Coordinates of C-alpha atoms in Angstrom, one line a residue:
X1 CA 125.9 115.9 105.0
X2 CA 125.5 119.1 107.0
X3 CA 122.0 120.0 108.5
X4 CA 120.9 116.4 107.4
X5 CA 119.4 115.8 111.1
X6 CA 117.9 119.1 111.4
X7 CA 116.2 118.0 108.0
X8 CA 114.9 114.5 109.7
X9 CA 113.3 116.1 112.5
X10 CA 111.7 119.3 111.0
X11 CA 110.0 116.6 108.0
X12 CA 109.0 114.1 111.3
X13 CA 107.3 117.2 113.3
X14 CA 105.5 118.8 110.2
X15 CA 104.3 114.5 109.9
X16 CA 103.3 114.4 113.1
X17 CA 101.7 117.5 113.6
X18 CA 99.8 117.1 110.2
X19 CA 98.8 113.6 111.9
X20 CA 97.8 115.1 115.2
X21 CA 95.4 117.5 113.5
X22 CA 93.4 115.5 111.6
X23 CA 92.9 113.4 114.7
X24 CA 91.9 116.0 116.8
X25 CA 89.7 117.3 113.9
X26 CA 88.1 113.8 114.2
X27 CA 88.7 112.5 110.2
X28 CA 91.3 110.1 111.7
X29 CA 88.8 107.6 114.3
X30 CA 90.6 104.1 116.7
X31 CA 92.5 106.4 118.7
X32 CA 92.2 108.5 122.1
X33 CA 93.1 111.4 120.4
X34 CA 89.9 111.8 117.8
X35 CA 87.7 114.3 118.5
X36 CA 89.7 116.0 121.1
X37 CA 90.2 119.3 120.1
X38 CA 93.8 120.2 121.7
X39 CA 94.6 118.4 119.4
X40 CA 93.8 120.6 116.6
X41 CA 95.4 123.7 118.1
X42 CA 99.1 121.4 118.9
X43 CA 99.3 119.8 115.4
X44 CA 99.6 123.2 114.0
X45 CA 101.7 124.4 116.1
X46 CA 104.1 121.4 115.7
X47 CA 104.1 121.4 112.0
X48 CA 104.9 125.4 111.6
X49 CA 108.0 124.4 114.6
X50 CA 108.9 122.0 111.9
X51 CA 108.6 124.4 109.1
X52 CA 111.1 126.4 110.7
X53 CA 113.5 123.4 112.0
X54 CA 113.6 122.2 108.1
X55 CA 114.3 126.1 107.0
X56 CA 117.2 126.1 109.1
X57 CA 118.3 122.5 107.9
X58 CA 118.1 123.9 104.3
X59 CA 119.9 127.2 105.2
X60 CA 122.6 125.0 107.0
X61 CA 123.6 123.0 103.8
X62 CA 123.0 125.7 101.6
X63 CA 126.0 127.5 103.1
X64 CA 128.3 124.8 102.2

């Protein structure tokens, strides 16, 4: 069960960033976020964070 949370969260960010660039790219439309191109830059930047988060997760129960 070791790195399980790390795991959670890393899958959640790289969700959320994917999510949060596609809404900023404007393909995703009812929300305050479409069209606004931070938006585009931010999702990236959340998904590669939880690239790395789920790396370490993998590394963490790997180890075991």
């Amino acid at each position: 069960m070791r790195g399980w949370l790390a795991l959670t969260l890393g899958l959640l960010a790289v969700v959320i960033g994917a999510v949060w660039t596609v809404q900023g790219l404007g393909y995703v439309t009812g929300s305050l976020m479409t069209d606004v191109r931070i938006w585009a830059v931010i999702g990236p930047l959340v998904s590669l964070a939880g690239l790395v988060v789920l790396w370490f997760g993998l590394r963490s129960r790997r180890r075991t």
